[in-house]
PDB file of C-alpha atoms in Angstrom:
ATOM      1  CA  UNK A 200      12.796 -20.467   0.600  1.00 55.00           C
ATOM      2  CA  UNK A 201      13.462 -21.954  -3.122  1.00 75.00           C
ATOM      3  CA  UNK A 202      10.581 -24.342  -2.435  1.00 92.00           C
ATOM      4  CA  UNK A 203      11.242 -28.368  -3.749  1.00 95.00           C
ATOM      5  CA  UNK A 204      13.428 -28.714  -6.996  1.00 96.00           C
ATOM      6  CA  UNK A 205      13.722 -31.637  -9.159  1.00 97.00           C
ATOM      7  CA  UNK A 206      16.288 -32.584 -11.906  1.00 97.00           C
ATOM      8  CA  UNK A 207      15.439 -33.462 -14.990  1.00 97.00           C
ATOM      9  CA  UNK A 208      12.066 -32.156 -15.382  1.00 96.00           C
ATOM     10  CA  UNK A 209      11.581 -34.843 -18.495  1.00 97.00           C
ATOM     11  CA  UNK A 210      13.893 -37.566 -19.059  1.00 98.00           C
ATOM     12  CA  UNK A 211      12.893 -39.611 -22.270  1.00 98.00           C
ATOM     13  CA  UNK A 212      14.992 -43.159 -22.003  1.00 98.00           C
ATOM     14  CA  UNK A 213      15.513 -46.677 -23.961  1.00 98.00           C
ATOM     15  CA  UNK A 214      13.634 -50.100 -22.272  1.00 97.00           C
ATOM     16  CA  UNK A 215      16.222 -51.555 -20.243  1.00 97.00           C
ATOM     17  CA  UNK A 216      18.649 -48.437 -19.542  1.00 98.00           C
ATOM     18  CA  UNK A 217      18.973 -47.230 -16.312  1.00 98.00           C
ATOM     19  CA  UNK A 218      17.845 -43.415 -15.141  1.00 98.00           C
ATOM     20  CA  UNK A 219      18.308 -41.492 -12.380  1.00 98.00           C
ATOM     21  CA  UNK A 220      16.464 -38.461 -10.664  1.00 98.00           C
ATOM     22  CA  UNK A 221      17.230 -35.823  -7.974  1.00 98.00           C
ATOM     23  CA  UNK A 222      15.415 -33.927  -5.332  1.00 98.00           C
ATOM     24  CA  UNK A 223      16.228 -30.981  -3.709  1.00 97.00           C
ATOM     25  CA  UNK A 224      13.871 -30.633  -0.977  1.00 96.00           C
ATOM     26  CA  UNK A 225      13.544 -27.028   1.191  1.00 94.00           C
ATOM     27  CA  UNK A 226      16.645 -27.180   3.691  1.00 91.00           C
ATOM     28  CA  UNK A 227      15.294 -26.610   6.812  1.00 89.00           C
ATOM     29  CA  UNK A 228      12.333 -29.974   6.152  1.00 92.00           C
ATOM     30  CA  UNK A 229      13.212 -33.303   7.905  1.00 92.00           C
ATOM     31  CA  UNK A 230      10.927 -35.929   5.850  1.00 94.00           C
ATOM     32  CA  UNK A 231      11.141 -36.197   1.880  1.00 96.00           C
ATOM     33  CA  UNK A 232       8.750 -38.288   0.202  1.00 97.00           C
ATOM     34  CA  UNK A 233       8.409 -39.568  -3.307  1.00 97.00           C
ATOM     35  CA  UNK A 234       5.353 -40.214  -5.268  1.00 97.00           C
ATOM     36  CA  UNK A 235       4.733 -41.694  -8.819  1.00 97.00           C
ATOM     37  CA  UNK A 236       1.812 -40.172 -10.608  1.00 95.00           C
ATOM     38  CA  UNK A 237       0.590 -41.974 -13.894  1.00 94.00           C
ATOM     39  CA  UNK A 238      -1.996 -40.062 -16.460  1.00 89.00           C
ATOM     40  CA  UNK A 239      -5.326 -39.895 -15.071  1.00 86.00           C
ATOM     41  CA  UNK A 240      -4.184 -41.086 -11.749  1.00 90.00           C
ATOM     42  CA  UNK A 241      -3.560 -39.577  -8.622  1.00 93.00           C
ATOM     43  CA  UNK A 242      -0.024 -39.507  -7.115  1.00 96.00           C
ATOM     44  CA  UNK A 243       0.946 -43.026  -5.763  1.00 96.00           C
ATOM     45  CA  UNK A 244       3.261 -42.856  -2.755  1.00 96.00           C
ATOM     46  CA  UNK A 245       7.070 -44.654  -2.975  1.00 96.00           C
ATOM     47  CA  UNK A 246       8.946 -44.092  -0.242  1.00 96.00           C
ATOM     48  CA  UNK A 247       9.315 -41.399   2.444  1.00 95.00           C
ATOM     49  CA  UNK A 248      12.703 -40.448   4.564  1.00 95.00           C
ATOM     50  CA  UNK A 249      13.210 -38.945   7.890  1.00 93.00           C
ATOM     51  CA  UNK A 250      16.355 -37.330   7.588  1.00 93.00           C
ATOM     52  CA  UNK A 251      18.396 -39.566   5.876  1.00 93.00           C
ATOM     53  CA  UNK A 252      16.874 -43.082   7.244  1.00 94.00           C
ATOM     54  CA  UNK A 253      14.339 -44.307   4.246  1.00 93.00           C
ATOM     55  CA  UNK A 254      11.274 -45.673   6.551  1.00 93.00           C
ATOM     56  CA  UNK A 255       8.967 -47.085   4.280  1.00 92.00           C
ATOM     57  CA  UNK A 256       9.045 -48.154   0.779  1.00 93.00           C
ATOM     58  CA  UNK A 257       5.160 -48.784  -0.803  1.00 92.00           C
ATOM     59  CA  UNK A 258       4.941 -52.565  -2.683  1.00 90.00           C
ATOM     60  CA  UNK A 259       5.153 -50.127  -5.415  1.00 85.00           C
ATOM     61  CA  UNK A 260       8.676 -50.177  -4.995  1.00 88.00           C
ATOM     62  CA  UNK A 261       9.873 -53.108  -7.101  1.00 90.00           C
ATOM     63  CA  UNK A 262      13.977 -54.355  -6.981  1.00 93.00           C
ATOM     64  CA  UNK A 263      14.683 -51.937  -9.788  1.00 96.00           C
ATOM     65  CA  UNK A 264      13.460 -49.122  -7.859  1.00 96.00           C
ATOM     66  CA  UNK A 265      16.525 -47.821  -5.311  1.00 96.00           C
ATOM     67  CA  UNK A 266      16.207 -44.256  -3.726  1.00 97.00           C
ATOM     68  CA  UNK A 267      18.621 -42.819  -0.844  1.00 96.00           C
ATOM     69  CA  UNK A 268      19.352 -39.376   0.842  1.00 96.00           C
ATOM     70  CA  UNK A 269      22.608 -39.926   2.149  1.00 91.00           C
ATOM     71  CA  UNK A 270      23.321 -36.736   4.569  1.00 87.00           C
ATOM     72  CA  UNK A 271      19.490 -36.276   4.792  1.00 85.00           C
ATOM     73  CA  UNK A 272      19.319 -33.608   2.205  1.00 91.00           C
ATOM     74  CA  UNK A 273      18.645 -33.868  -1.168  1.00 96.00           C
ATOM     75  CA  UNK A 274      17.470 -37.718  -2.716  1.00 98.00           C
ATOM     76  CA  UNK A 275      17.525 -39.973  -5.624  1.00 98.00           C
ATOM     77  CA  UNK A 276      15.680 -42.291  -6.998  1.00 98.00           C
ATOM     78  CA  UNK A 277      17.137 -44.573  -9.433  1.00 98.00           C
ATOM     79  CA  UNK A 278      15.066 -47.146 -11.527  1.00 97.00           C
ATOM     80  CA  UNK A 279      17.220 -49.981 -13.214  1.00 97.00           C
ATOM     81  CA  UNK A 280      16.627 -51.803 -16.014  1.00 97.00           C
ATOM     82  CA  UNK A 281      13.432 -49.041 -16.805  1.00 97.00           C
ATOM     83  CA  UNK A 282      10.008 -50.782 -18.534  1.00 97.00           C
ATOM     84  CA  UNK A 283       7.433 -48.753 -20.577  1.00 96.00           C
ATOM     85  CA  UNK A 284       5.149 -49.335 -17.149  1.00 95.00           C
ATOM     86  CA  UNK A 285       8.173 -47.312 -15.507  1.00 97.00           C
ATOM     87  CA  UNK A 286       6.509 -44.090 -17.593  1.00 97.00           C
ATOM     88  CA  UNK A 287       4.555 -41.860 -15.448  1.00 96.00           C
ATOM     89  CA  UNK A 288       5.770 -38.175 -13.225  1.00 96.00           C
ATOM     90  CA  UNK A 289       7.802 -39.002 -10.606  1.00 97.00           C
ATOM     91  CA  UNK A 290       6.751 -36.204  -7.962  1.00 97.00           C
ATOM     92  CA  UNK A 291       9.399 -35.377  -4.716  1.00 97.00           C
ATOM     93  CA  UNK A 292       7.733 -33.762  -1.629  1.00 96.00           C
ATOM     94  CA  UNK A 293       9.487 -31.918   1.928  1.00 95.00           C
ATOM     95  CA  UNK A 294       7.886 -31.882   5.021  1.00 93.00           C
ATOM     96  CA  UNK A 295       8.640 -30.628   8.570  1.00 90.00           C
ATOM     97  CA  UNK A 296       8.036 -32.923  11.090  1.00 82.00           C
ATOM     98  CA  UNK A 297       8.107 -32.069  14.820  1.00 67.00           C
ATOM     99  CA  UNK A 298       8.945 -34.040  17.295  1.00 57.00           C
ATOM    100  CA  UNK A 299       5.393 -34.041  19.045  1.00 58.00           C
ATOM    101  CA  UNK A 300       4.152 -35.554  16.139  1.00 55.00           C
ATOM    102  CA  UNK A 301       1.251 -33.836  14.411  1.00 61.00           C
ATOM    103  CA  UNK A 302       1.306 -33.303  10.882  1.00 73.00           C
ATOM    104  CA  UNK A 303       3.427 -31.499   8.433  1.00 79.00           C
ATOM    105  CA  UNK A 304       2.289 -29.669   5.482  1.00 85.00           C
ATOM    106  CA  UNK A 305       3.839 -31.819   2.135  1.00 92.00           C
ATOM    107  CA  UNK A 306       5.306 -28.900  -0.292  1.00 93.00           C
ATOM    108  CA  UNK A 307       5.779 -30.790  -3.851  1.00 95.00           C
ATOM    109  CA  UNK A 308       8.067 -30.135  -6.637  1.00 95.00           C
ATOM    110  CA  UNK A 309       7.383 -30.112 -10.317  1.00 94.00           C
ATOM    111  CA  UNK A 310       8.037 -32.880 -10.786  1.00 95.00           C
ATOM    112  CA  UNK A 311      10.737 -35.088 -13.659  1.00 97.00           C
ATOM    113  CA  UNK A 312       8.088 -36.516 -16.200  1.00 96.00           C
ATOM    114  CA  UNK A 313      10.113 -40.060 -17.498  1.00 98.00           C
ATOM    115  CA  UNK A 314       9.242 -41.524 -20.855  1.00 98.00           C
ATOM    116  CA  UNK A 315      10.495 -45.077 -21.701  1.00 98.00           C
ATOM    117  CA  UNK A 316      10.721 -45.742 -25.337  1.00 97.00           C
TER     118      UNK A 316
ATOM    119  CA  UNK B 118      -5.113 -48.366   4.940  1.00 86.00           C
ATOM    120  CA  UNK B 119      -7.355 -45.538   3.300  1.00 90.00           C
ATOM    121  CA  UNK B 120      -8.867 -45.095   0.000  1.00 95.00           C
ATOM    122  CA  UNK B 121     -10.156 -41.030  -1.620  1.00 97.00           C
ATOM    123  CA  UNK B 122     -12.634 -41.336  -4.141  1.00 97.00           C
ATOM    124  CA  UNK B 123     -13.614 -38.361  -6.284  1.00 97.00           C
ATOM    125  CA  UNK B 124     -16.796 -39.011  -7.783  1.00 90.00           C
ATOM    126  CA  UNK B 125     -16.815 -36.333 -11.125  1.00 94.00           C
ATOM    127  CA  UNK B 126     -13.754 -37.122 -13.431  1.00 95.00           C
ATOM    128  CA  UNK B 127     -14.525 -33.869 -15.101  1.00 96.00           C
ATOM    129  CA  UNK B 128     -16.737 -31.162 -13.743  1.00 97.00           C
ATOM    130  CA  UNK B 129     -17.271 -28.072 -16.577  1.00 97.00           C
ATOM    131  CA  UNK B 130     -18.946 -24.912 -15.039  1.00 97.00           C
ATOM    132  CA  UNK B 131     -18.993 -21.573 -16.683  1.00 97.00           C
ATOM    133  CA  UNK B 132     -17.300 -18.456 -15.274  1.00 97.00           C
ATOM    134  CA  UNK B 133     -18.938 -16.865 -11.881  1.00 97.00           C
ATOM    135  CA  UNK B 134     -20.853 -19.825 -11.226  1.00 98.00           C
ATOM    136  CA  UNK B 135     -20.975 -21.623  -8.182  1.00 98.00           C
ATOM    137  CA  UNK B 136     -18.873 -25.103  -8.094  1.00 98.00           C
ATOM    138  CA  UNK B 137     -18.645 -28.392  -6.256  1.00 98.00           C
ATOM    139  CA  UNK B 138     -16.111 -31.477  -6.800  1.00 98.00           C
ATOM    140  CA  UNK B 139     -16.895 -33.892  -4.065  1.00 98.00           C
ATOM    141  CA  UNK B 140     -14.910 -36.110  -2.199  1.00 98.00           C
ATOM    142  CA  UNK B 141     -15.134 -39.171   0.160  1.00 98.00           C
ATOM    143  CA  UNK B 142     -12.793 -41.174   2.162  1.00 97.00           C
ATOM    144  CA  UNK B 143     -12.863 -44.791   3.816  1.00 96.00           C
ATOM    145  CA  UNK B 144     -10.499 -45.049   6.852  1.00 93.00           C
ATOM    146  CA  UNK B 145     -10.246 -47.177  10.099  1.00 91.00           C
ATOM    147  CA  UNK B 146      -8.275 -44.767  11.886  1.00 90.00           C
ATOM    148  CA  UNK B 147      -9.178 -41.236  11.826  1.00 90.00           C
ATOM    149  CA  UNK B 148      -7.507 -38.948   8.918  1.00 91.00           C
ATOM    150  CA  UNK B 149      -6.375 -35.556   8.323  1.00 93.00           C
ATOM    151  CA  UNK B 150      -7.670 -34.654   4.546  1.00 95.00           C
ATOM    152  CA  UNK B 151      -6.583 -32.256   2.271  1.00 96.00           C
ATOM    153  CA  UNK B 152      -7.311 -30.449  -1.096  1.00 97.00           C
ATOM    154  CA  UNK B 153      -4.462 -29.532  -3.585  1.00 97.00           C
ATOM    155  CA  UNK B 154      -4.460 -27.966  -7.078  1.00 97.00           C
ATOM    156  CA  UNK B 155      -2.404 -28.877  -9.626  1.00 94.00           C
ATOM    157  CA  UNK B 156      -1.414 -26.671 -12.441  1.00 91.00           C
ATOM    158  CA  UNK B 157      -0.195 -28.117 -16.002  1.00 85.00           C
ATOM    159  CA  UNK B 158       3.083 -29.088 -15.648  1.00 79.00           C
ATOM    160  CA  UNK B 159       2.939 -28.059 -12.454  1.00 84.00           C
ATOM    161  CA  UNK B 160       3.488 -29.812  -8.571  1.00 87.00           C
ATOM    162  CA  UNK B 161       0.782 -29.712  -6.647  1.00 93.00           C
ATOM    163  CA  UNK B 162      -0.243 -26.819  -4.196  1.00 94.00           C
ATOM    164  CA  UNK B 163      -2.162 -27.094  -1.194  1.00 94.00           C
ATOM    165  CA  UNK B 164      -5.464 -24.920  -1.138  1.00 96.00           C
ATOM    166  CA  UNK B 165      -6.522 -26.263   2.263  1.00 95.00           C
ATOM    167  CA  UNK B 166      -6.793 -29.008   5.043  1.00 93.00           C
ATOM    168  CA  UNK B 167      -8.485 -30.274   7.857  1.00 93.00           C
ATOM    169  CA  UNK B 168      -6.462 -31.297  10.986  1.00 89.00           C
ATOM    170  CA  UNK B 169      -9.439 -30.828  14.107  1.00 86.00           C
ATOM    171  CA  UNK B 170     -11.906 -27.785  14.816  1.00 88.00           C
ATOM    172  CA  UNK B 171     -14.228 -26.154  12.720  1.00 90.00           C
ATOM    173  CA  UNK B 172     -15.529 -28.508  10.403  1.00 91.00           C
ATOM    174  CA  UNK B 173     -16.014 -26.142   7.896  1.00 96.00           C
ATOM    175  CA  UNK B 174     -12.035 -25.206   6.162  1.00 95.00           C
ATOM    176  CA  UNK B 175     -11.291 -21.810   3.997  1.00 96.00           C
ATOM    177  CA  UNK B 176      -8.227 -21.980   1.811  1.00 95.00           C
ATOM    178  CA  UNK B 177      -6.513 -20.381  -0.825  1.00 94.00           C
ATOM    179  CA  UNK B 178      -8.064 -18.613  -3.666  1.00 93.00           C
ATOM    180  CA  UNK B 179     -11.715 -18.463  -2.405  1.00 96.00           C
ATOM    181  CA  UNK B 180     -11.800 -22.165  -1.477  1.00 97.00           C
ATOM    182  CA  UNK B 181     -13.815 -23.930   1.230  1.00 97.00           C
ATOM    183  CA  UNK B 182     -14.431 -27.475   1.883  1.00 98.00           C
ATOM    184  CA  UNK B 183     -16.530 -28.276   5.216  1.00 96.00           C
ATOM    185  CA  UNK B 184     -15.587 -32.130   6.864  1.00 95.00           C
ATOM    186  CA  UNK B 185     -18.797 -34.674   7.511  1.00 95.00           C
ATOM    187  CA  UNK B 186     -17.715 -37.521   9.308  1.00 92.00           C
ATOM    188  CA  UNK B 187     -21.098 -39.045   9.617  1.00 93.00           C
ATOM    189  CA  UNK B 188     -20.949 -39.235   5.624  1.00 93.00           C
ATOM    190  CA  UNK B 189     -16.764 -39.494   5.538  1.00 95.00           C
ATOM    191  CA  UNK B 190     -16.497 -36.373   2.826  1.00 96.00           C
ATOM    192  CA  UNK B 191     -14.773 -33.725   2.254  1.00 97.00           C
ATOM    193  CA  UNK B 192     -16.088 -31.825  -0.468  1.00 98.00           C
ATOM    194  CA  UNK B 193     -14.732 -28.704  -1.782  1.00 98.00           C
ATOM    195  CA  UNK B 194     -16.945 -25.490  -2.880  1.00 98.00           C
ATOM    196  CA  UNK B 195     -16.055 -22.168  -4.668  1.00 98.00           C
ATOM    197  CA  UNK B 196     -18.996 -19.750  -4.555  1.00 97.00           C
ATOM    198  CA  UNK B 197     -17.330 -17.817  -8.179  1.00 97.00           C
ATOM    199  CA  UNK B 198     -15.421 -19.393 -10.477  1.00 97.00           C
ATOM    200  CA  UNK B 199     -12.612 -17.774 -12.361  1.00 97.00           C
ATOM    201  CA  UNK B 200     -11.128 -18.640 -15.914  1.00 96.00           C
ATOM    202  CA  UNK B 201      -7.698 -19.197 -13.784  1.00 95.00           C
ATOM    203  CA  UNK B 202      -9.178 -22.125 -11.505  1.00 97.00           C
ATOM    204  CA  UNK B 203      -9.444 -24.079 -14.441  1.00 96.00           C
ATOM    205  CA  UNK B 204      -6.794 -27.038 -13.077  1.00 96.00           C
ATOM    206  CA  UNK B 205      -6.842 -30.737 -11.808  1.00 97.00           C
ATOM    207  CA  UNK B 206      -7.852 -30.928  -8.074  1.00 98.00           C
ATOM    208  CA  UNK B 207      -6.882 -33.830  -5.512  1.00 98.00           C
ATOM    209  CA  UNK B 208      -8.439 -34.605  -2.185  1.00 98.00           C
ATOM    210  CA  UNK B 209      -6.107 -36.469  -0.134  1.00 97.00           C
ATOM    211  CA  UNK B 210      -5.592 -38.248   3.503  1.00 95.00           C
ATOM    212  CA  UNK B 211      -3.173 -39.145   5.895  1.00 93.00           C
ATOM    213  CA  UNK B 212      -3.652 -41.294   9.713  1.00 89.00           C
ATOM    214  CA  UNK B 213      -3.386 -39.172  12.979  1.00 84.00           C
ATOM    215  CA  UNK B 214      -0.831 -41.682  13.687  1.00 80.00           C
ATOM    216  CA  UNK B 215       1.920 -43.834  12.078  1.00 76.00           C
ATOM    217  CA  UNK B 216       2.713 -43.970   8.498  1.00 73.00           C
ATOM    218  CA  UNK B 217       5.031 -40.932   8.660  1.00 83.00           C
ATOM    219  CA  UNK B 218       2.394 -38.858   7.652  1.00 86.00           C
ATOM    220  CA  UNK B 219       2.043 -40.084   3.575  1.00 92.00           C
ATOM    221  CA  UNK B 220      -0.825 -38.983   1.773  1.00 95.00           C
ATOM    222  CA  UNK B 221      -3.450 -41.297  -0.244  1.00 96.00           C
ATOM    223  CA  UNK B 222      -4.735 -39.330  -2.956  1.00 97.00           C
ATOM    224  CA  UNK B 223      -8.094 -39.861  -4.884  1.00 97.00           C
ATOM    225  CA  UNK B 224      -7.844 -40.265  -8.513  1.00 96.00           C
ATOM    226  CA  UNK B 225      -8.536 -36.415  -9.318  1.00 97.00           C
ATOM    227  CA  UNK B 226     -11.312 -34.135 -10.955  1.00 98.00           C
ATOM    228  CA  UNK B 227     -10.649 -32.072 -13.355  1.00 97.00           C
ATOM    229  CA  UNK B 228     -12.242 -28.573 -13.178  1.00 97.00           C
ATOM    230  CA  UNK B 229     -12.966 -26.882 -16.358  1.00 97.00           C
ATOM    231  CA  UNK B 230     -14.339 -23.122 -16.886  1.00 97.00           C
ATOM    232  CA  UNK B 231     -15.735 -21.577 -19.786  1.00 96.00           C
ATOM    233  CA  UNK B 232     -16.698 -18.655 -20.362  1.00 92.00           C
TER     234      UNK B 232
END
């Protein structure tokens, strides 16, 4: 168990580029969430995905905000078009989820830490 | 939907002493709740949760937080403080059902400890 990785850990960008960041959640964990955690805050929650179907994106999740996990592994999130608002720690998080239901314990990476110039 | 609030921003205690960072929740389903820690630069690590039972919870590291429905909180107690639990600390909650299980998180309190 390598526990939740995420790629870059800081990515500083221009306003307006485009940026892209990558989870690598712990292989055997169905669900993979992403959070967005601005300073003094408390994580926000994006989007979640059970395997690879993405079953909820937050309001939080404007048009330039895309994420996917296309053979329910590992997951992007891409931001288009990035504003200064855009800056904040973009946290990734694996759960199992059993089929009874009942709730899975979230394991969170370090997180990728995006500064827009 | 459910909202965490953490009452103490910042809560300094010196080392060995007794500490308490409070929590309460507002929810119209019931909730599991949660405490994590997080380190700088650091994801965040769960110290301990509540799913059903024993309202009172030990975690990790000499942590306890005891559930009180009557008063929805959650608070979370360390009898001892060490230098090393200096950190920012999240309660958090989630709906028995629906939502696929993601967590609302209260805005955080930072624990400081001097010696």
């Amino acid at each position: 168990d390598t526990g939740v990785s995420q790629n870059p850990r800081h990515k500083i960008t221009k306003r307006g580029q485009n940026v892209t960041f990558r989870c690598d959640p712990i292989s055997e964990h169905n669900r993979l969430y992403w959070y967005r955690q601005t300073l003094g805050q408390g994580p926000e929650f994006l989007t979640y995905f059970q395997n690879e179907a993405q079953l909820e994106k937050s309001r939080l999740l404007s048009d330039r905000f895309s994420a996917e996990r296309p053979k329910g592994s590992f997951s992007t999130l891409e931001i288009q078009r990035t504003e200064q608002g855009d800056s904040a720690m973009y946290l990734c998080a694996s759960s199992l989820a059993g089929r009874r239901g009942g709730v899975g314990e979230q394991y969170f990476g370090p997180g990728t830490r995006l500064t827009v110039t | 939907a459910q909202s965490v609030t953490q009452l103490d921003s910042q809560v300094p205690v010196f080392e060995e002493a007794p500490v308490e960072l409070r929590c309460n929740y507002s929810s119209s389903v019931s909730v599991y709740l949660f405490w994590y820690v997080q380190y700088p630069n650091q994801g965040l690590q769960l110290l301990l949760k509540y799913l059903s039972g024993s309202t009172l919870v030990k975690g990790i590291n000499g942590f306890e937080a005891e559930f009180n429905k009557s008063q929805t909180s959650f608070h979370l107690r360390k009898p001892s403080v060490h230098i090393s639990d200096t950190a920012e600390y999240f309660c958090a909650v989630t709906p028995f059902t629906g939502g696929g299980n993601k967590l609302t998180f209260g805005t955080g309190t930072q624990l400081k400890v001097e010696l």
